[in-house]
JSON list of C-alpha atoms and ligand atoms in Angstrom, two decimals:
[
{"chain": "A", "resi": 1, "resn": "MET", "atom": "CA", "xyz": [-12.76, 6.00, -12.76]},
{"chain": "A", "resi": 2, "resn": "LEU", "atom": "CA", "xyz": [-15.97, 4.12, -10.93]},
{"chain": "A", "resi": 3, "resn": "ASN", "atom": "CA", "xyz": [-14.14, 1.97, -8.30]},
{"chain": "A", "resi": 4, "resn": "VAL", "atom": "CA", "xyz": [-16.50, -0.33, -6.17]},
{"chain": "A", "resi": 5, "resn": "ILE", "atom": "CA", "xyz": [-15.89, -2.26, -3.44]},
{"chain": "A", "resi": 6, "resn": "LEU", "atom": "CA", "xyz": [-18.80, -4.95, -2.95]},
{"chain": "A", "resi": 7, "resn": "CYS", "atom": "CA", "xyz": [-18.85, -6.09, 0.86]},
{"chain": "A", "resi": 8, "resn": "GLY", "atom": "CA", "xyz": [-21.46, -8.41, 2.69]},
{"chain": "A", "resi": 9, "resn": "ALA", "atom": "CA", "xyz": [-21.71, -11.71, 3.73]},
{"chain": "A", "resi": 10, "resn": "PRO", "atom": "CA", "xyz": [-20.90, -14.90, 1.59]},
{"chain": "A", "resi": 11, "resn": "GLY", "atom": "CA", "xyz": [-24.57, -15.50, -0.22]},
{"chain": "A", "resi": 12, "resn": "SER", "atom": "CA", "xyz": [-25.43, -11.72, 0.14]},
{"chain": "A", "resi": 13, "resn": "GLY", "atom": "CA", "xyz": [-25.42, -11.52, -3.95]},
{"chain": "A", "resi": 14, "resn": "LYS", "atom": "CA", "xyz": [-21.79, -9.74, -4.63]},
{"chain": "A", "resi": 15, "resn": "GLY", "atom": "CA", "xyz": [-21.54, -12.04, -7.73]},
{"chain": "A", "resi": 16, "resn": "THR", "atom": "CA", "xyz": [-24.75, -11.66, -9.04]},
{"chain": "A", "resi": 17, "resn": "GLN", "atom": "CA", "xyz": [-24.93, -7.69, -8.60]},
{"chain": "A", "resi": 18, "resn": "SER", "atom": "CA", "xyz": [-21.03, -7.57, -10.19]},
{"chain": "A", "resi": 19, "resn": "ASP", "atom": "CA", "xyz": [-22.64, -9.14, -13.17]},
{"chain": "A", "resi": 20, "resn": "LEU", "atom": "CA", "xyz": [-25.08, -6.38, -13.66]},
{"chain": "A", "resi": 21, "resn": "LEU", "atom": "CA", "xyz": [-22.52, -3.66, -12.97]},
{"chain": "A", "resi": 22, "resn": "VAL", "atom": "CA", "xyz": [-20.01, -5.37, -15.76]},
{"chain": "A", "resi": 23, "resn": "LYS", "atom": "CA", "xyz": [-23.04, -5.30, -18.04]},
{"chain": "A", "resi": 24, "resn": "ASN", "atom": "CA", "xyz": [-24.49, -1.95, -17.30]},
{"chain": "A", "resi": 25, "resn": "TYR", "atom": "CA", "xyz": [-21.38, -0.09, -16.45]},
{"chain": "A", "resi": 26, "resn": "GLY", "atom": "CA", "xyz": [-18.73, -1.89, -18.20]},
{"chain": "A", "resi": 27, "resn": "LEU", "atom": "CA", "xyz": [-16.82, -2.42, -14.94]},
{"chain": "A", "resi": 28, "resn": "LYS", "atom": "CA", "xyz": [-13.96, -4.69, -14.66]},
{"chain": "A", "resi": 29, "resn": "HIS", "atom": "CA", "xyz": [-14.88, -7.37, -12.26]},
{"chain": "A", "resi": 30, "resn": "LEU", "atom": "CA", "xyz": [-12.19, -8.45, -9.92]},
{"chain": "A", "resi": 31, "resn": "SER", "atom": "CA", "xyz": [-13.56, -11.85, -7.85]},
{"chain": "A", "resi": 32, "resn": "THR", "atom": "CA", "xyz": [-10.72, -12.62, -5.48]},
{"chain": "A", "resi": 33, "resn": "GLY", "atom": "CA", "xyz": [-12.65, -15.80, -4.57]},
{"chain": "A", "resi": 34, "resn": "ASP", "atom": "CA", "xyz": [-12.58, -16.80, -8.75]},
{"chain": "A", "resi": 35, "resn": "LEU", "atom": "CA", "xyz": [-9.01, -15.85, -8.60]},
{"chain": "A", "resi": 36, "resn": "LEU", "atom": "CA", "xyz": [-8.11, -18.10, -5.91]},
{"chain": "A", "resi": 37, "resn": "ARG", "atom": "CA", "xyz": [-10.49, -20.87, -7.04]},
{"chain": "A", "resi": 38, "resn": "SER", "atom": "CA", "xyz": [-8.55, -20.99, -10.67]},
{"chain": "A", "resi": 39, "resn": "GLU", "atom": "CA", "xyz": [-5.10, -20.93, -8.72]},
{"chain": "A", "resi": 40, "resn": "ILE", "atom": "CA", "xyz": [-6.32, -24.12, -7.06]},
{"chain": "A", "resi": 41, "resn": "LYS", "atom": "CA", "xyz": [-7.46, -25.45, -10.42]},
{"chain": "A", "resi": 42, "resn": "SER", "atom": "CA", "xyz": [-4.08, -24.70, -11.98]},
{"chain": "A", "resi": 43, "resn": "GLY", "atom": "CA", "xyz": [-2.34, -26.78, -9.39]},
{"chain": "A", "resi": 44, "resn": "SER", "atom": "CA", "xyz": [0.39, -24.28, -8.65]},
{"chain": "A", "resi": 45, "resn": "SER", "atom": "CA", "xyz": [2.18, -24.25, -5.31]},
{"chain": "A", "resi": 46, "resn": "LEU", "atom": "CA", "xyz": [0.05, -21.28, -4.26]},
{"chain": "A", "resi": 47, "resn": "GLY", "atom": "CA", "xyz": [-2.95, -23.09, -5.23]},
{"chain": "A", "resi": 48, "resn": "LYS", "atom": "CA", "xyz": [-1.85, -26.05, -3.39]},
{"chain": "A", "resi": 49, "resn": "GLN", "atom": "CA", "xyz": [-1.01, -23.61, -0.13]},
{"chain": "A", "resi": 50, "resn": "ILE", "atom": "CA", "xyz": [-4.70, -22.45, -0.02]},
{"chain": "A", "resi": 51, "resn": "GLU", "atom": "CA", "xyz": [-6.91, -25.12, -0.85]},
{"chain": "A", "resi": 52, "resn": "SER", "atom": "CA", "xyz": [-7.63, -26.29, 2.68]},
{"chain": "A", "resi": 53, "resn": "LEU", "atom": "CA", "xyz": [-7.82, -22.63, 3.70]},
{"chain": "A", "resi": 54, "resn": "ILE", "atom": "CA", "xyz": [-10.37, -22.19, 1.45]},
{"chain": "A", "resi": 55, "resn": "ALA", "atom": "CA", "xyz": [-12.43, -25.34, 2.03]},
{"chain": "A", "resi": 56, "resn": "GLU", "atom": "CA", "xyz": [-12.34, -24.88, 5.69]},
{"chain": "A", "resi": 57, "resn": "GLY", "atom": "CA", "xyz": [-13.85, -21.54, 5.22]},
{"chain": "A", "resi": 58, "resn": "ASN", "atom": "CA", "xyz": [-10.49, -19.67, 6.36]},
{"chain": "A", "resi": 59, "resn": "LEU", "atom": "CA", "xyz": [-9.11, -16.43, 4.97]},
{"chain": "A", "resi": 60, "resn": "VAL", "atom": "CA", "xyz": [-6.07, -16.67, 2.72]},
{"chain": "A", "resi": 61, "resn": "PRO", "atom": "CA", "xyz": [-2.85, -14.64, 4.44]},
{"chain": "A", "resi": 62, "resn": "ASP", "atom": "CA", "xyz": [-3.19, -10.75, 4.16]},
{"chain": "A", "resi": 63, "resn": "HIS", "atom": "CA", "xyz": [0.30, -10.63, 2.03]},
{"chain": "A", "resi": 64, "resn": "THR", "atom": "CA", "xyz": [-0.81, -13.29, -0.60]},
{"chain": "A", "resi": 65, "resn": "MET", "atom": "CA", "xyz": [-4.13, -11.26, -1.17]},
{"chain": "A", "resi": 66, "resn": "ILE", "atom": "CA", "xyz": [-2.50, -7.91, -1.25]},
{"chain": "A", "resi": 67, "resn": "HIS", "atom": "CA", "xyz": [0.35, -9.21, -3.63]},
{"chain": "A", "resi": 68, "resn": "LEU", "atom": "CA", "xyz": [-2.70, -10.31, -5.95]},
{"chain": "A", "resi": 69, "resn": "ILE", "atom": "CA", "xyz": [-4.40, -7.05, -5.95]},
{"chain": "A", "resi": 70, "resn": "GLU", "atom": "CA", "xyz": [-1.13, -5.21, -6.25]},
{"chain": "A", "resi": 71, "resn": "HIS", "atom": "CA", "xyz": [-0.51, -7.50, -9.54]},
{"chain": "A", "resi": 72, "resn": "PHE", "atom": "CA", "xyz": [-3.70, -6.93, -10.95]},
{"chain": "A", "resi": 73, "resn": "LEU", "atom": "CA", "xyz": [-3.65, -2.81, -10.51]},
{"chain": "A", "resi": 74, "resn": "ASP", "atom": "CA", "xyz": [0.18, -3.10, -11.90]},
{"chain": "A", "resi": 75, "resn": "ASN", "atom": "CA", "xyz": [-1.62, -4.79, -15.06]},
{"chain": "A", "resi": 76, "resn": "LEU", "atom": "CA", "xyz": [-4.75, -2.83, -15.68]},
{"chain": "A", "resi": 77, "resn": "GLU", "atom": "CA", "xyz": [-5.73, -1.38, -18.76]},
{"chain": "A", "resi": 78, "resn": "LYS", "atom": "CA", "xyz": [-5.13, 2.07, -19.32]},
{"chain": "A", "resi": 79, "resn": "ASP", "atom": "CA", "xyz": [-8.71, 2.82, -20.36]},
{"chain": "A", "resi": 80, "resn": "CYS", "atom": "CA", "xyz": [-10.64, 0.60, -17.63]},
{"chain": "A", "resi": 81, "resn": "PRO", "atom": "CA", "xyz": [-13.67, 2.39, -16.97]},
{"chain": "A", "resi": 82, "resn": "GLY", "atom": "CA", "xyz": [-13.60, 1.24, -13.27]},
{"chain": "A", "resi": 83, "resn": "ILE", "atom": "CA", "xyz": [-13.30, -1.88, -11.05]},
{"chain": "A", "resi": 84, "resn": "ILE", "atom": "CA", "xyz": [-15.61, -4.18, -8.97]},
{"chain": "A", "resi": 85, "resn": "PHE", "atom": "CA", "xyz": [-13.82, -5.15, -5.98]},
{"chain": "A", "resi": 86, "resn": "ASP", "atom": "CA", "xyz": [-15.78, -8.53, -5.11]},
{"chain": "A", "resi": 87, "resn": "GLY", "atom": "CA", "xyz": [-14.71, -10.28, -1.97]},
{"chain": "A", "resi": 88, "resn": "TYR", "atom": "CA", "xyz": [-11.57, -7.63, -1.10]},
{"chain": "A", "resi": 89, "resn": "PRO", "atom": "CA", "xyz": [-10.86, -5.98, 1.32]},
{"chain": "A", "resi": 90, "resn": "ARG", "atom": "CA", "xyz": [-11.76, -8.67, 3.67]},
{"chain": "A", "resi": 91, "resn": "THR", "atom": "CA", "xyz": [-9.72, -7.73, 6.79]},
{"chain": "A", "resi": 92, "resn": "VAL", "atom": "CA", "xyz": [-8.65, -3.79, 7.78]},
{"chain": "A", "resi": 93, "resn": "ASP", "atom": "CA", "xyz": [-5.06, -4.60, 6.95]},
{"chain": "A", "resi": 94, "resn": "GLN", "atom": "CA", "xyz": [-6.27, -5.14, 3.42]},
{"chain": "A", "resi": 95, "resn": "ALA", "atom": "CA", "xyz": [-8.48, -2.22, 3.33]},
{"chain": "A", "resi": 96, "resn": "GLU", "atom": "CA", "xyz": [-5.45, -0.47, 4.46]},
{"chain": "A", "resi": 97, "resn": "ALA", "atom": "CA", "xyz": [-3.01, -1.47, 2.16]},
{"chain": "A", "resi": 98, "resn": "LEU", "atom": "CA", "xyz": [-5.82, -1.06, -0.82]},
{"chain": "A", "resi": 99, "resn": "THR", "atom": "CA", "xyz": [-6.26, 2.71, 0.30]},
{"chain": "A", "resi": 100, "resn": "LEU", "atom": "CA", "xyz": [-2.32, 2.77, -0.19]},
{"chain": "A", "resi": 101, "resn": "MET", "atom": "CA", "xyz": [-2.05, 1.07, -3.73]},
{"chain": "A", "resi": 102, "resn": "LEU", "atom": "CA", "xyz": [-5.23, 3.14, -5.10]},
{"chain": "A", "resi": 103, "resn": "THR", "atom": "CA", "xyz": [-3.66, 6.46, -4.11]},
{"chain": "A", "resi": 104, "resn": "ARG", "atom": "CA", "xyz": [-0.49, 5.28, -5.87]},
{"chain": "A", "resi": 105, "resn": "HIS", "atom": "CA", "xyz": [-2.58, 4.89, -9.06]},
{"chain": "A", "resi": 106, "resn": "LYS", "atom": "CA", "xyz": [-4.56, 8.28, -8.33]},
{"chain": "A", "resi": 107, "resn": "MET", "atom": "CA", "xyz": [-7.60, 6.06, -7.79]},
{"chain": "A", "resi": 108, "resn": "SER", "atom": "CA", "xyz": [-10.44, 5.91, -5.10]},
{"chain": "A", "resi": 109, "resn": "ALA", "atom": "CA", "xyz": [-13.13, 3.46, -4.27]},
{"chain": "A", "resi": 110, "resn": "VAL", "atom": "CA", "xyz": [-16.57, 3.67, -2.74]},
{"chain": "A", "resi": 111, "resn": "MET", "atom": "CA", "xyz": [-18.00, 0.76, -0.53]},
{"chain": "A", "resi": 112, "resn": "LEU", "atom": "CA", "xyz": [-21.51, -0.64, -1.32]},
{"chain": "A", "resi": 113, "resn": "ASP", "atom": "CA", "xyz": [-22.37, -2.67, 1.78]},
{"chain": "A", "resi": 114, "resn": "LEU", "atom": "CA", "xyz": [-25.20, -5.52, 0.95]},
{"chain": "A", "resi": 115, "resn": "TYR", "atom": "CA", "xyz": [-26.99, -6.36, 4.06]},
{"chain": "A", "resi": 116, "resn": "VAL", "atom": "CA", "xyz": [-28.86, -9.61, 3.95]},
{"chain": "A", "resi": 117, "resn": "GLU", "atom": "CA", "xyz": [-30.54, -11.68, 7.06]},
{"chain": "A", "resi": 118, "resn": "GLU", "atom": "CA", "xyz": [-28.10, -14.28, 8.33]},
{"chain": "A", "resi": 119, "resn": "ASP", "atom": "CA", "xyz": [-31.13, -16.99, 7.50]},
{"chain": "A", "resi": 120, "resn": "GLU", "atom": "CA", "xyz": [-31.52, -15.97, 4.23]},
{"chain": "A", "resi": 121, "resn": "VAL", "atom": "CA", "xyz": [-28.04, -16.36, 3.11]},
{"chain": "A", "resi": 122, "resn": "ILE", "atom": "CA", "xyz": [-27.56, -19.68, 4.63]},
{"chain": "A", "resi": 123, "resn": "LYS", "atom": "CA", "xyz": [-30.55, -20.71, 2.69]},
{"chain": "A", "resi": 124, "resn": "ARG", "atom": "CA", "xyz": [-28.74, -19.10, -0.58]},
{"chain": "A", "resi": 125, "resn": "LEU", "atom": "CA", "xyz": [-25.59, -20.83, -0.16]},
{"chain": "A", "resi": 126, "resn": "LEU", "atom": "CA", "xyz": [-26.91, -24.35, 0.56]},
{"chain": "A", "resi": 127, "resn": "GLU", "atom": "CA", "xyz": [-28.93, -23.91, -2.53]},
{"chain": "A", "resi": 128, "resn": "ARG", "atom": "CA", "xyz": [-26.09, -22.80, -4.64]},
{"chain": "A", "resi": 129, "resn": "GLY", "atom": "CA", "xyz": [-24.09, -25.63, -3.05]},
{"chain": "A", "resi": 130, "resn": "LYS", "atom": "CA", "xyz": [-26.34, -28.10, -4.73]},
{"chain": "A", "resi": 131, "resn": "VAL", "atom": "CA", "xyz": [-25.02, -27.04, -8.13]},
{"chain": "A", "resi": 132, "resn": "SER", "atom": "CA", "xyz": [-21.64, -24.94, -7.48]},
{"chain": "A", "resi": 133, "resn": "GLY", "atom": "CA", "xyz": [-19.65, -27.84, -6.84]},
{"chain": "A", "resi": 134, "resn": "ARG", "atom": "CA", "xyz": [-17.88, -25.41, -4.37]},
{"chain": "A", "resi": 135, "resn": "ALA", "atom": "CA", "xyz": [-16.04, -26.93, -1.37]},
{"chain": "A", "resi": 136, "resn": "ASP", "atom": "CA", "xyz": [-17.24, -24.28, 1.16]},
{"chain": "A", "resi": 137, "resn": "ASP", "atom": "CA", "xyz": [-20.68, -24.30, 0.09]},
{"chain": "A", "resi": 138, "resn": "ASN", "atom": "CA", "xyz": [-22.04, -26.53, 2.96]},
{"chain": "A", "resi": 139, "resn": "TYR", "atom": "CA", "xyz": [-23.17, -25.88, 6.42]},
{"chain": "A", "resi": 140, "resn": "GLU", "atom": "CA", "xyz": [-20.12, -26.46, 8.66]},
{"chain": "A", "resi": 141, "resn": "THR", "atom": "CA", "xyz": [-17.99, -24.21, 6.38]},
{"chain": "A", "resi": 142, "resn": "ILE", "atom": "CA", "xyz": [-21.01, -21.44, 5.87]},
{"chain": "A", "resi": 143, "resn": "LYS", "atom": "CA", "xyz": [-21.13, -21.08, 9.52]},
{"chain": "A", "resi": 144, "resn": "GLN", "atom": "CA", "xyz": [-17.38, -20.80, 9.95]},
{"chain": "A", "resi": 145, "resn": "ARG", "atom": "CA", "xyz": [-17.17, -18.07, 6.73]},
{"chain": "A", "resi": 146, "resn": "LEU", "atom": "CA", "xyz": [-20.23, -16.28, 8.63]},
{"chain": "A", "resi": 147, "resn": "LYS", "atom": "CA", "xyz": [-18.12, -16.09, 11.77]},
{"chain": "A", "resi": 148, "resn": "ILE", "atom": "CA", "xyz": [-14.92, -14.92, 10.03]},
{"chain": "A", "resi": 149, "resn": "PHE", "atom": "CA", "xyz": [-17.18, -12.27, 8.27]},
{"chain": "A", "resi": 150, "resn": "HIS", "atom": "CA", "xyz": [-18.70, -11.17, 11.16]},
{"chain": "A", "resi": 151, "resn": "GLU", "atom": "CA", "xyz": [-15.35, -11.09, 13.37]},
{"chain": "A", "resi": 152, "resn": "VAL", "atom": "CA", "xyz": [-12.96, -9.75, 10.79]},
{"chain": "A", "resi": 153, "resn": "THR", "atom": "CA", "xyz": [-14.84, -8.74, 7.60]},
{"chain": "A", "resi": 154, "resn": "LYS", "atom": "CA", "xyz": [-17.32, -6.14, 8.84]},
{"chain": "A", "resi": 155, "resn": "PRO", "atom": "CA", "xyz": [-14.73, -3.99, 10.78]},
{"chain": "A", "resi": 156, "resn": "VAL", "atom": "CA", "xyz": [-13.83, -3.39, 7.34]},
{"chain": "A", "resi": 157, "resn": "CYS", "atom": "CA", "xyz": [-17.15, -1.46, 6.76]},
{"chain": "A", "resi": 158, "resn": "TYR", "atom": "CA", "xyz": [-16.66, 0.64, 9.64]},
{"chain": "A", "resi": 159, "resn": "TYR", "atom": "CA", "xyz": [-13.14, 1.54, 8.14]},
{"chain": "A", "resi": 160, "resn": "TYR", "atom": "CA", "xyz": [-15.01, 3.22, 4.97]},
{"chain": "A", "resi": 161, "resn": "LEU", "atom": "CA", "xyz": [-17.73, 4.09, 6.98]},
{"chain": "A", "resi": 162, "resn": "THR", "atom": "CA", "xyz": [-15.44, 6.74, 8.94]},
{"chain": "A", "resi": 163, "resn": "ARG", "atom": "CA", "xyz": [-13.77, 7.52, 5.70]},
{"chain": "A", "resi": 164, "resn": "HIS", "atom": "CA", "xyz": [-17.18, 8.85, 4.32]},
{"chain": "A", "resi": 165, "resn": "ASN", "atom": "CA", "xyz": [-17.30, 6.25, 1.50]},
{"chain": "A", "resi": 166, "resn": "TYR", "atom": "CA", "xyz": [-19.70, 4.09, 2.57]},
{"chain": "A", "resi": 167, "resn": "PHE", "atom": "CA", "xyz": [-23.31, 3.31, 1.40]},
{"chain": "A", "resi": 168, "resn": "ALA", "atom": "CA", "xyz": [-25.59, 0.42, 3.06]},
{"chain": "A", "resi": 169, "resn": "ILE", "atom": "CA", "xyz": [-28.16, -1.48, 0.73]},
{"chain": "A", "resi": 170, "resn": "ASN", "atom": "CA", "xyz": [-30.53, -3.51, 1.60]},
{"chain": "A", "resi": 171, "resn": "GLY", "atom": "CA", "xyz": [-30.07, -6.96, -0.31]},
{"chain": "A", "resi": 172, "resn": "ASN", "atom": "CA", "xyz": [-32.87, -9.01, 1.32]},
{"chain": "A", "resi": 173, "resn": "ASN", "atom": "CA", "xyz": [-35.29, -8.52, -1.73]},
{"chain": "A", "resi": 174, "resn": "SER", "atom": "CA", "xyz": [-34.85, -9.23, -5.27]},
{"chain": "A", "resi": 175, "resn": "VAL", "atom": "CA", "xyz": [-31.99, -9.19, -7.42]},
{"chain": "A", "resi": 176, "resn": "GLU", "atom": "CA", "xyz": [-33.69, -6.07, -9.65]},
{"chain": "A", "resi": 177, "resn": "ASN", "atom": "CA", "xyz": [-34.71, -4.18, -5.82]},
{"chain": "A", "resi": 178, "resn": "THR", "atom": "CA", "xyz": [-30.77, -4.65, -4.78]},
{"chain": "A", "resi": 179, "resn": "TYR", "atom": "CA", "xyz": [-29.46, -3.40, -7.91]},
{"chain": "A", "resi": 180, "resn": "ALA", "atom": "CA", "xyz": [-31.82, -0.24, -8.41]},
{"chain": "A", "resi": 181, "resn": "GLN", "atom": "CA", "xyz": [-30.37, 0.76, -4.83]},
{"chain": "A", "resi": 182, "resn": "ILE", "atom": "CA", "xyz": [-27.06, 0.40, -6.21]},
{"chain": "A", "resi": 183, "resn": "ASP", "atom": "CA", "xyz": [-27.46, 1.89, -9.36]},
{"chain": "A", "resi": 184, "resn": "THR", "atom": "CA", "xyz": [-29.15, 5.26, -7.64]},
{"chain": "A", "resi": 185, "resn": "ILE", "atom": "CA", "xyz": [-26.10, 5.52, -5.63]},
{"chain": "A", "resi": 186, "resn": "LEU", "atom": "CA", "xyz": [-23.58, 5.38, -8.66]},
{"chain": "A", "resi": 187, "resn": "GLN", "atom": "CA", "xyz": [-25.30, 7.60, -10.52]},
{"chain": "A", "resi": 188, "resn": "LEU", "atom": "CA", "xyz": [-25.02, 10.22, -7.55]},
{"chain": "A", "resi": 189, "resn": "VAL", "atom": "CA", "xyz": [-21.48, 9.40, -6.92]},
{"chain": "A", "resi": 190, "resn": "GLN", "atom": "CA", "xyz": [-20.53, 9.89, -10.50]},
{"chain": "A", "resi": 191, "resn": "LYS", "atom": "CA", "xyz": [-22.14, 13.45, -10.53]},
{"chain": "B", "resi": 201, "resn": "AMP", "atom": "P1", "xyz": [-15.71, -15.89, -1.91]},
{"chain": "B", "resi": 201, "resn": "AMP", "atom": "O1", "xyz": [-15.75, -16.60, -3.42]},
{"chain": "B", "resi": 201, "resn": "AMP", "atom": "O2", "xyz": [-15.59, -14.34, -2.16]},
{"chain": "B", "resi": 201, "resn": "AMP", "atom": "O3", "xyz": [-16.82, -16.49, -1.19]},
{"chain": "B", "resi": 201, "resn": "AMP", "atom": "O4", "xyz": [-14.40, -16.40, -1.59]},
{"chain": "B", "resi": 201, "resn": "AMP", "atom": "C1", "xyz": [-13.96, -17.74, -1.11]},
{"chain": "B", "resi": 201, "resn": "AMP", "atom": "C2", "xyz": [-13.33, -18.10, -0.28]},
{"chain": "B", "resi": 201, "resn": "AMP", "atom": "O5", "xyz": [-11.58, -17.27, -0.82]},
{"chain": "B", "resi": 201, "resn": "AMP", "atom": "C3", "xyz": [-13.18, -17.31, 1.13]},
{"chain": "B", "resi": 201, "resn": "AMP", "atom": "O6", "xyz": [-13.92, -17.93, 2.13]},
{"chain": "B", "resi": 201, "resn": "AMP", "atom": "C4", "xyz": [-11.70, -17.10, 1.23]},
{"chain": "B", "resi": 201, "resn": "AMP", "atom": "O7", "xyz": [-11.15, -18.02, 1.86]},
{"chain": "B", "resi": 201, "resn": "AMP", "atom": "C5", "xyz": [-10.73, -16.72, 0.08]},
{"chain": "B", "resi": 201, "resn": "AMP", "atom": "N1", "xyz": [-10.84, -15.38, -0.05]},
{"chain": "B", "resi": 201, "resn": "AMP", "atom": "C6", "xyz": [-11.60, -14.57, -1.03]},
{"chain": "B", "resi": 201, "resn": "AMP", "atom": "N2", "xyz": [-11.49, -13.35, -1.21]},
{"chain": "B", "resi": 201, "resn": "AMP", "atom": "C7", "xyz": [-10.31, -13.19, 0.16]},
{"chain": "B", "resi": 201, "resn": "AMP", "atom": "C8", "xyz": [-9.46, -12.14, 0.66]},
{"chain": "B", "resi": 201, "resn": "AMP", "atom": "N3", "xyz": [-10.07, -11.05, 0.42]},
{"chain": "B", "resi": 201, "resn": "AMP", "atom": "N4", "xyz": [-8.99, -12.52, 1.86]},
{"chain": "B", "resi": 201, "resn": "AMP", "atom": "C9", "xyz": [-8.76, -13.64, 2.17]},
{"chain": "B", "resi": 201, "resn": "AMP", "atom": "N5", "xyz": [-9.35, -14.46, 1.83]},
{"chain": "B", "resi": 201, "resn": "AMP", "atom": "C10", "xyz": [-10.08, -14.54, 0.32]}
]
């Protein structure tokens, strides 16, 4: 199985690259942001609890996220060629829990870290905010999401770096250029 963890600041292109990986590698896309947004839409009690956290740019508690991933992995089809973890793990505790869960399922994963300059991600997110309808694509919330990314999520990259499971990608250029780097790495990893 080819399991990929896509890390990167909000607006770094994780969703766009995931779409390409689904198309070209047949991987299953697990976007925790999408899962949480559909939970909010469903009006469930969990949705109600997390709505304001997301709108304020804060993280949903680890235990909730770990439970969601556990449920996803327990219900994975046997013939799944691999998973793209888009937006998970976002804390070191989530990363440690993922290692345990993957080991239990006899799986592993590599991290691809999309690096994009801060000015560029802000520009992209404000542009997306004009059409996305997302409560968190506004300047104030973007600033909070970036702060959390640097303080809480960036250490997750070091977690994988120190385990030799880490590749850095320059995501500042075109979608095609970013994808070409990812494709080269995944071809090597699969050998
Ligand atoms: P995203 O669509 O990945 O940008 O996620 C949108 C929001 O969902 C984030 O700003 C967080 O509030 C929440 N979220 C998504 N994934 C996680 C996660 N792994 N841990 C905690 N909160 C998350």
